[in-house]
Amino acid sequence: MNSKCFCIANWKMYLNNIESINFIKKFSKFELNNDKCKVVICPTYTSIPLLLDLVKNMNISLGSQNISQFQTGPYTGEISTDIIEELGCRWSIIGHSERRQFFNESDLLISEKLKSVYDTSLLTPILCIGETLNEMKDNHTKKVLGNQLDSALSNLVFKNDKDLLIAYEPVWAIGTGISADINVISKNMKIIKDFIKKFDTKNCNIYLLYGGSVTEDNASEISSLNEIDGFLIGSSSIDPVKFYSIYKQF
Ligand code: PGA
């Protein structure tokens, strides 16, 4: 197990500017210890500049929920790595299942996005992978995770001392209130770890996160798994008290 740990909030499209600012104001009352566990918040793009000022003196970094695979040019509605770096983000979520499902993001597109984030000097990618309910029922989890990793990682030239976070998020556990069973998480984390071994990852630091209905009630049990270096949290991350309670369990 790596020594760092991460509590990452994916606010999706839940909070507007005022709600985001109110969250940070409430959250600022809590004590954070970066050496113990790093807090990253991924708000909507529009809130990022407002929050950056507020989190400046707190142990919190900001990330984007998505990124363009392109560097610059005529790509209406897209945001590049340069732009989010300039905004002050240091993290970027890539390949979230909601992007795959609702915006038709393919493994190929996700591999291009991952490469563009991985190759920056300032950004750390948070790659999301996971199987759907049907894939799980058909016993295809291992194959699906393998294919997603193969596609994403084959495109990378690994670098020494670069961080890469991989979030295992079973699609059927996201936003459903039903997290994966601890034995299932452990088994699938081992599959992911084994699969990564086939790549020459040099001294790239690869951390594994779990995501999918993480709550203050199940965080302690899941975080006790050796394979887990952190959480990617959706619904429970928009309430400062619940989010802090999860953070404290690491
Ligand atoms: P959830 O979302 O915690 O609401 O299940 C997790 C995610 O989408 O990353």
Short mmCIF file of C-alpha atoms and ligand atoms in Angstrom, two decimals:
data_model
loop_
_atom_site.label_atom_id
_atom_site.label_comp_id
_atom_site.label_asym_id
_atom_site.label_seq_id
_atom_site.Cartn_x
_atom_site.Cartn_y
_atom_site.Cartn_z
CA MET A 1 0.00 0.00 0.00
CA ASN A 2 1.21 3.49 -0.82
CA SER A 3 1.65 5.97 2.00
CA LYS A 4 -0.55 8.77 0.65
CA CYS A 5 -4.31 8.69 0.79
CA PHE A 6 -6.97 10.72 -1.00
CA CYS A 7 -10.51 11.90 -0.33
CA ILE A 8 -11.84 13.23 -3.62
CA ALA A 9 -15.17 14.99 -3.98
CA ASN A 10 -16.95 14.79 -7.32
CA TRP A 11 -19.64 17.46 -7.07
CA LYS A 12 -21.01 16.62 -10.53
CA MET A 13 -23.70 19.16 -11.44
CA TYR A 14 -25.09 19.33 -7.90
CA LEU A 15 -23.96 22.71 -6.54
CA ASN A 16 -24.23 26.24 -7.94
CA ASN A 17 -21.75 29.00 -7.05
CA ILE A 18 -23.47 30.09 -3.87
CA GLU A 19 -23.91 26.54 -2.61
CA SER A 20 -20.27 25.75 -3.43
CA ILE A 21 -19.03 28.79 -1.52
CA ASN A 22 -21.25 27.88 1.45
CA PHE A 23 -19.84 24.37 1.46
CA ILE A 24 -16.26 25.68 1.67
CA LYS A 25 -17.15 28.14 4.41
CA LYS A 26 -18.63 25.35 6.52
CA PHE A 27 -15.84 22.92 5.66
CA SER A 28 -13.17 25.46 6.63
CA LYS A 29 -14.13 24.97 10.29
CA PHE A 30 -12.74 21.43 10.16
CA GLU A 31 -9.10 20.56 10.68
CA LEU A 32 -7.35 18.89 7.74
CA ASN A 33 -4.09 17.05 7.87
CA ASN A 34 -2.61 16.81 4.40
CA ASP A 35 0.08 14.39 5.51
CA LYS A 36 -2.62 11.98 6.54
CA CYS A 37 -5.10 12.35 3.70
CA LYS A 38 -5.30 14.74 0.78
CA VAL A 39 -8.62 16.45 0.05
CA VAL A 40 -9.45 17.26 -3.57
CA ILE A 41 -12.69 18.93 -4.64
CA CYS A 42 -13.93 18.78 -8.23
CA PRO A 43 -16.64 21.46 -8.56
CA THR A 44 -18.40 22.68 -11.68
CA TYR A 45 -16.05 24.63 -13.98
CA THR A 46 -17.83 27.88 -13.21
CA SER A 47 -17.17 27.62 -9.46
CA ILE A 48 -13.46 26.90 -9.75
CA PRO A 49 -12.14 30.52 -9.76
CA LEU A 50 -14.40 31.47 -6.85
CA LEU A 51 -13.37 28.50 -4.74
CA LEU A 52 -9.70 28.79 -5.48
CA ASP A 53 -9.48 31.96 -3.50
CA LEU A 54 -11.32 30.42 -0.55
CA VAL A 55 -9.28 27.21 -0.36
CA LYS A 56 -5.94 28.98 -0.73
CA ASN A 57 -5.12 28.67 2.96
CA MET A 58 -6.80 25.34 3.51
CA ASN A 59 -5.34 21.92 2.71
CA ILE A 60 -7.61 21.48 -0.29
CA SER A 61 -6.81 21.23 -4.00
CA LEU A 62 -9.22 21.62 -6.87
CA GLY A 63 -9.79 19.41 -9.88
CA SER A 64 -11.89 19.32 -13.02
CA GLN A 65 -14.62 16.73 -13.62
CA ASN A 66 -13.73 16.39 -17.28
CA ILE A 67 -11.15 17.61 -19.79
CA SER A 68 -10.72 17.97 -23.53
CA GLN A 69 -8.42 15.61 -25.36
CA PHE A 70 -7.34 18.59 -27.49
CA GLN A 71 -4.76 21.19 -26.50
CA THR A 72 -6.27 24.23 -28.25
CA GLY A 73 -8.35 25.11 -31.31
CA PRO A 74 -11.89 25.19 -32.68
CA TYR A 75 -13.58 22.86 -30.15
CA THR A 76 -16.77 24.59 -29.03
CA GLY A 77 -17.65 24.02 -25.40
CA GLU A 78 -14.42 22.26 -24.48
CA ILE A 79 -11.85 23.07 -21.77
CA SER A 80 -8.19 22.12 -22.25
CA THR A 81 -5.51 21.04 -19.80
CA ASP A 82 -3.79 24.45 -20.19
CA ILE A 83 -6.97 26.26 -19.26
CA ILE A 84 -7.67 24.25 -16.15
CA GLU A 85 -4.02 24.47 -15.08
CA GLU A 86 -4.21 28.24 -15.52
CA LEU A 87 -7.37 28.25 -13.39
CA GLY A 88 -5.42 26.60 -10.59
CA CYS A 89 -6.64 23.02 -10.82
CA ARG A 90 -4.14 20.28 -10.12
CA TRP A 91 -6.34 17.24 -10.74
CA SER A 92 -8.65 15.99 -13.45
CA ILE A 93 -11.26 13.22 -13.43
CA ILE A 94 -11.26 11.23 -16.67
CA GLY A 95 -13.65 8.56 -17.93
CA HIS A 96 -16.30 8.84 -15.24
CA SER A 97 -19.11 6.37 -16.00
CA GLU A 98 -21.56 9.27 -16.41
CA ARG A 99 -19.33 10.62 -19.20
CA ARG A 100 -19.17 7.14 -20.74
CA GLN A 101 -22.94 6.63 -20.40
CA PHE A 102 -24.50 10.02 -21.16
CA PHE A 103 -21.83 11.57 -23.40
CA ASN A 104 -20.78 8.43 -25.28
CA GLU A 105 -17.15 8.66 -24.23
CA SER A 106 -15.37 5.64 -25.65
CA ASP A 107 -12.31 3.86 -24.28
CA LEU A 108 -10.33 5.43 -27.12
CA LEU A 109 -11.42 8.97 -26.27
CA ILE A 110 -10.72 8.35 -22.59
CA SER A 111 -7.24 7.10 -23.41
CA GLU A 112 -6.57 10.33 -25.34
CA LYS A 113 -7.84 12.45 -22.45
CA LEU A 114 -5.74 10.49 -19.99
CA LYS A 115 -2.65 10.98 -22.10
CA SER A 116 -3.20 14.71 -22.40
CA VAL A 117 -3.56 15.07 -18.62
CA TYR A 118 -0.75 12.66 -17.75
CA ASP A 119 1.66 14.54 -20.03
CA THR A 120 1.14 17.90 -18.30
CA SER A 121 3.58 18.97 -15.63
CA LEU A 122 0.99 20.11 -13.08
CA LEU A 123 -2.07 17.88 -13.38
CA THR A 124 -2.70 14.48 -11.83
CA PRO A 125 -5.21 12.27 -13.64
CA ILE A 126 -7.97 10.40 -11.81
CA LEU A 127 -8.96 7.65 -14.23
CA CYS A 128 -12.35 6.01 -13.56
CA ILE A 129 -13.09 2.43 -14.54
CA GLY A 130 -15.88 0.02 -13.62
CA GLU A 131 -18.35 -2.53 -14.88
CA THR A 132 -22.11 -2.12 -15.42
CA LEU A 133 -24.73 -4.20 -13.63
CA ASN A 134 -25.21 -6.52 -16.61
CA GLU A 135 -21.49 -6.96 -17.06
CA MET A 136 -21.20 -7.87 -13.40
CA LYS A 137 -24.14 -10.30 -13.61
CA ASP A 138 -22.62 -11.93 -16.70
CA ASN A 139 -19.31 -12.40 -14.85
CA HIS A 140 -17.53 -10.04 -17.22
CA THR A 141 -16.05 -7.73 -14.59
CA LYS A 142 -12.47 -8.95 -15.01
CA LYS A 143 -12.63 -8.64 -18.78
CA VAL A 144 -14.22 -5.17 -18.67
CA LEU A 145 -11.71 -3.80 -16.18
CA GLY A 146 -8.88 -5.31 -18.19
CA ASN A 147 -10.13 -3.78 -21.44
CA GLN A 148 -10.62 -0.35 -19.88
CA LEU A 149 -7.15 -0.42 -18.34
CA ASP A 150 -5.53 -1.79 -21.46
CA SER A 151 -6.99 0.94 -23.60
CA ALA A 152 -6.16 3.74 -21.15
CA LEU A 153 -2.68 2.69 -20.08
CA SER A 154 -1.28 1.41 -23.40
CA ASN A 155 -1.27 4.97 -24.66
CA LEU A 156 0.89 6.32 -21.82
CA VAL A 157 4.62 6.74 -21.59
CA PHE A 158 5.02 6.31 -17.85
CA LYS A 159 7.25 8.73 -16.00
CA ASN A 160 9.16 8.46 -12.77
CA ASP A 161 7.48 10.20 -9.85
CA LYS A 162 4.32 11.15 -11.68
CA ASP A 163 1.13 10.28 -9.79
CA LEU A 164 -1.78 8.44 -11.40
CA LEU A 165 -4.99 7.69 -9.54
CA ILE A 166 -7.27 4.91 -10.71
CA ALA A 167 -10.79 4.89 -9.27
CA TYR A 168 -12.62 1.59 -9.36
CA GLU A 169 -16.28 2.57 -9.52
CA PRO A 170 -18.77 -0.20 -10.26
CA VAL A 171 -21.42 1.59 -12.33
CA TRP A 172 -24.20 -0.18 -10.45
CA ALA A 173 -22.93 1.28 -7.16
CA ILE A 174 -22.78 4.91 -8.30
CA GLY A 175 -25.55 7.05 -6.88
CA THR A 176 -27.62 4.01 -5.91
CA GLY A 177 -26.96 3.98 -2.17
CA ILE A 178 -25.68 0.41 -2.56
CA SER A 179 -21.92 0.23 -2.38
CA ALA A 180 -20.10 -2.87 -3.53
CA ASP A 181 -19.54 -5.52 -0.91
CA ILE A 182 -16.13 -5.33 0.74
CA ASN A 183 -15.13 -8.74 -0.64
CA VAL A 184 -16.09 -7.69 -4.15
CA ILE A 185 -14.07 -4.49 -3.80
CA SER A 186 -11.07 -6.37 -2.51
CA LYS A 187 -11.25 -8.96 -5.29
CA ASN A 188 -11.59 -6.36 -8.04
CA MET A 189 -8.84 -4.16 -6.63
CA LYS A 190 -6.52 -7.18 -6.77
CA ILE A 191 -7.55 -7.77 -10.40
CA ILE A 192 -6.67 -4.14 -11.17
CA LYS A 193 -3.33 -4.33 -9.34
CA ASP A 194 -2.39 -7.53 -11.15
CA PHE A 195 -3.40 -6.09 -14.48
CA ILE A 196 -1.28 -2.96 -13.99
CA LYS A 197 1.78 -5.17 -13.43
CA LYS A 198 1.88 -6.00 -17.11
CA PHE A 199 2.84 -2.39 -17.90
CA ASP A 200 6.27 -0.90 -17.45
CA THR A 201 5.02 1.82 -15.09
CA LYS A 202 8.59 2.92 -14.15
CA ASN A 203 8.40 4.72 -10.82
CA CYS A 204 5.02 6.27 -11.54
CA ASN A 205 3.03 6.32 -8.28
CA ILE A 206 -0.24 4.54 -8.93
CA TYR A 207 -2.95 4.86 -6.29
CA LEU A 208 -6.22 2.96 -6.22
CA LEU A 209 -9.46 4.57 -5.11
CA TYR A 210 -12.91 3.14 -4.59
CA GLY A 211 -16.06 5.03 -5.58
CA GLY A 212 -19.75 4.17 -5.56
CA SER A 213 -22.10 5.08 -2.70
CA VAL A 214 -19.33 5.74 -0.18
CA THR A 215 -20.98 7.10 2.98
CA GLU A 216 -20.00 7.89 6.54
CA ASP A 217 -21.44 4.47 7.46
CA ASN A 218 -19.38 2.29 5.12
CA ALA A 219 -16.19 4.40 4.78
CA SER A 220 -14.40 2.85 7.72
CA GLU A 221 -14.90 -0.74 6.57
CA ILE A 222 -13.91 -0.02 2.96
CA SER A 223 -10.90 2.10 3.91
CA SER A 224 -9.59 -0.74 6.04
CA LEU A 225 -8.78 -2.68 2.86
CA ASN A 226 -5.06 -2.71 2.14
CA GLU A 227 -5.62 -2.17 -1.57
CA ILE A 228 -7.50 1.11 -1.06
CA ASP A 229 -5.64 4.43 -1.13
CA GLY A 230 -8.71 6.63 -1.07
CA PHE A 231 -12.25 7.39 -2.17
CA LEU A 232 -13.97 9.18 -5.02
CA ILE A 233 -17.20 10.44 -3.48
CA GLY A 234 -20.30 11.83 -5.17
CA SER A 235 -23.51 12.45 -3.20
CA SER A 236 -21.91 12.27 0.24
CA SER A 237 -19.34 14.87 -0.77
CA ILE A 238 -21.79 17.75 -1.15
CA ASP A 239 -22.57 17.80 2.56
CA PRO A 240 -19.57 19.18 4.50
CA VAL A 241 -20.35 17.22 7.66
CA LYS A 242 -20.72 13.89 5.84
CA PHE A 243 -17.66 14.51 3.69
CA TYR A 244 -15.54 15.38 6.71
CA SER A 245 -16.81 12.34 8.56
CA ILE A 246 -15.64 10.14 5.65
CA TYR A 247 -12.27 11.93 5.56
CA LYS A 248 -11.78 11.33 9.28
CA GLN A 249 -12.15 7.60 8.81
CA PHE A 250 -8.85 7.31 6.96
P1 PGA B 1 -21.73 8.43 -5.48
O1 PGA B 1 -20.90 8.85 -6.76
O2 PGA B 1 -20.81 8.57 -4.30
O3 PGA B 1 -22.88 9.38 -5.44
O4 PGA B 1 -22.15 7.02 -5.67
C1 PGA B 1 -19.57 8.45 -6.93
C2 PGA B 1 -19.04 8.97 -8.22
O5 PGA B 1 -19.82 9.16 -9.15
O6 PGA B 1 -17.83 9.22 -8.36
#
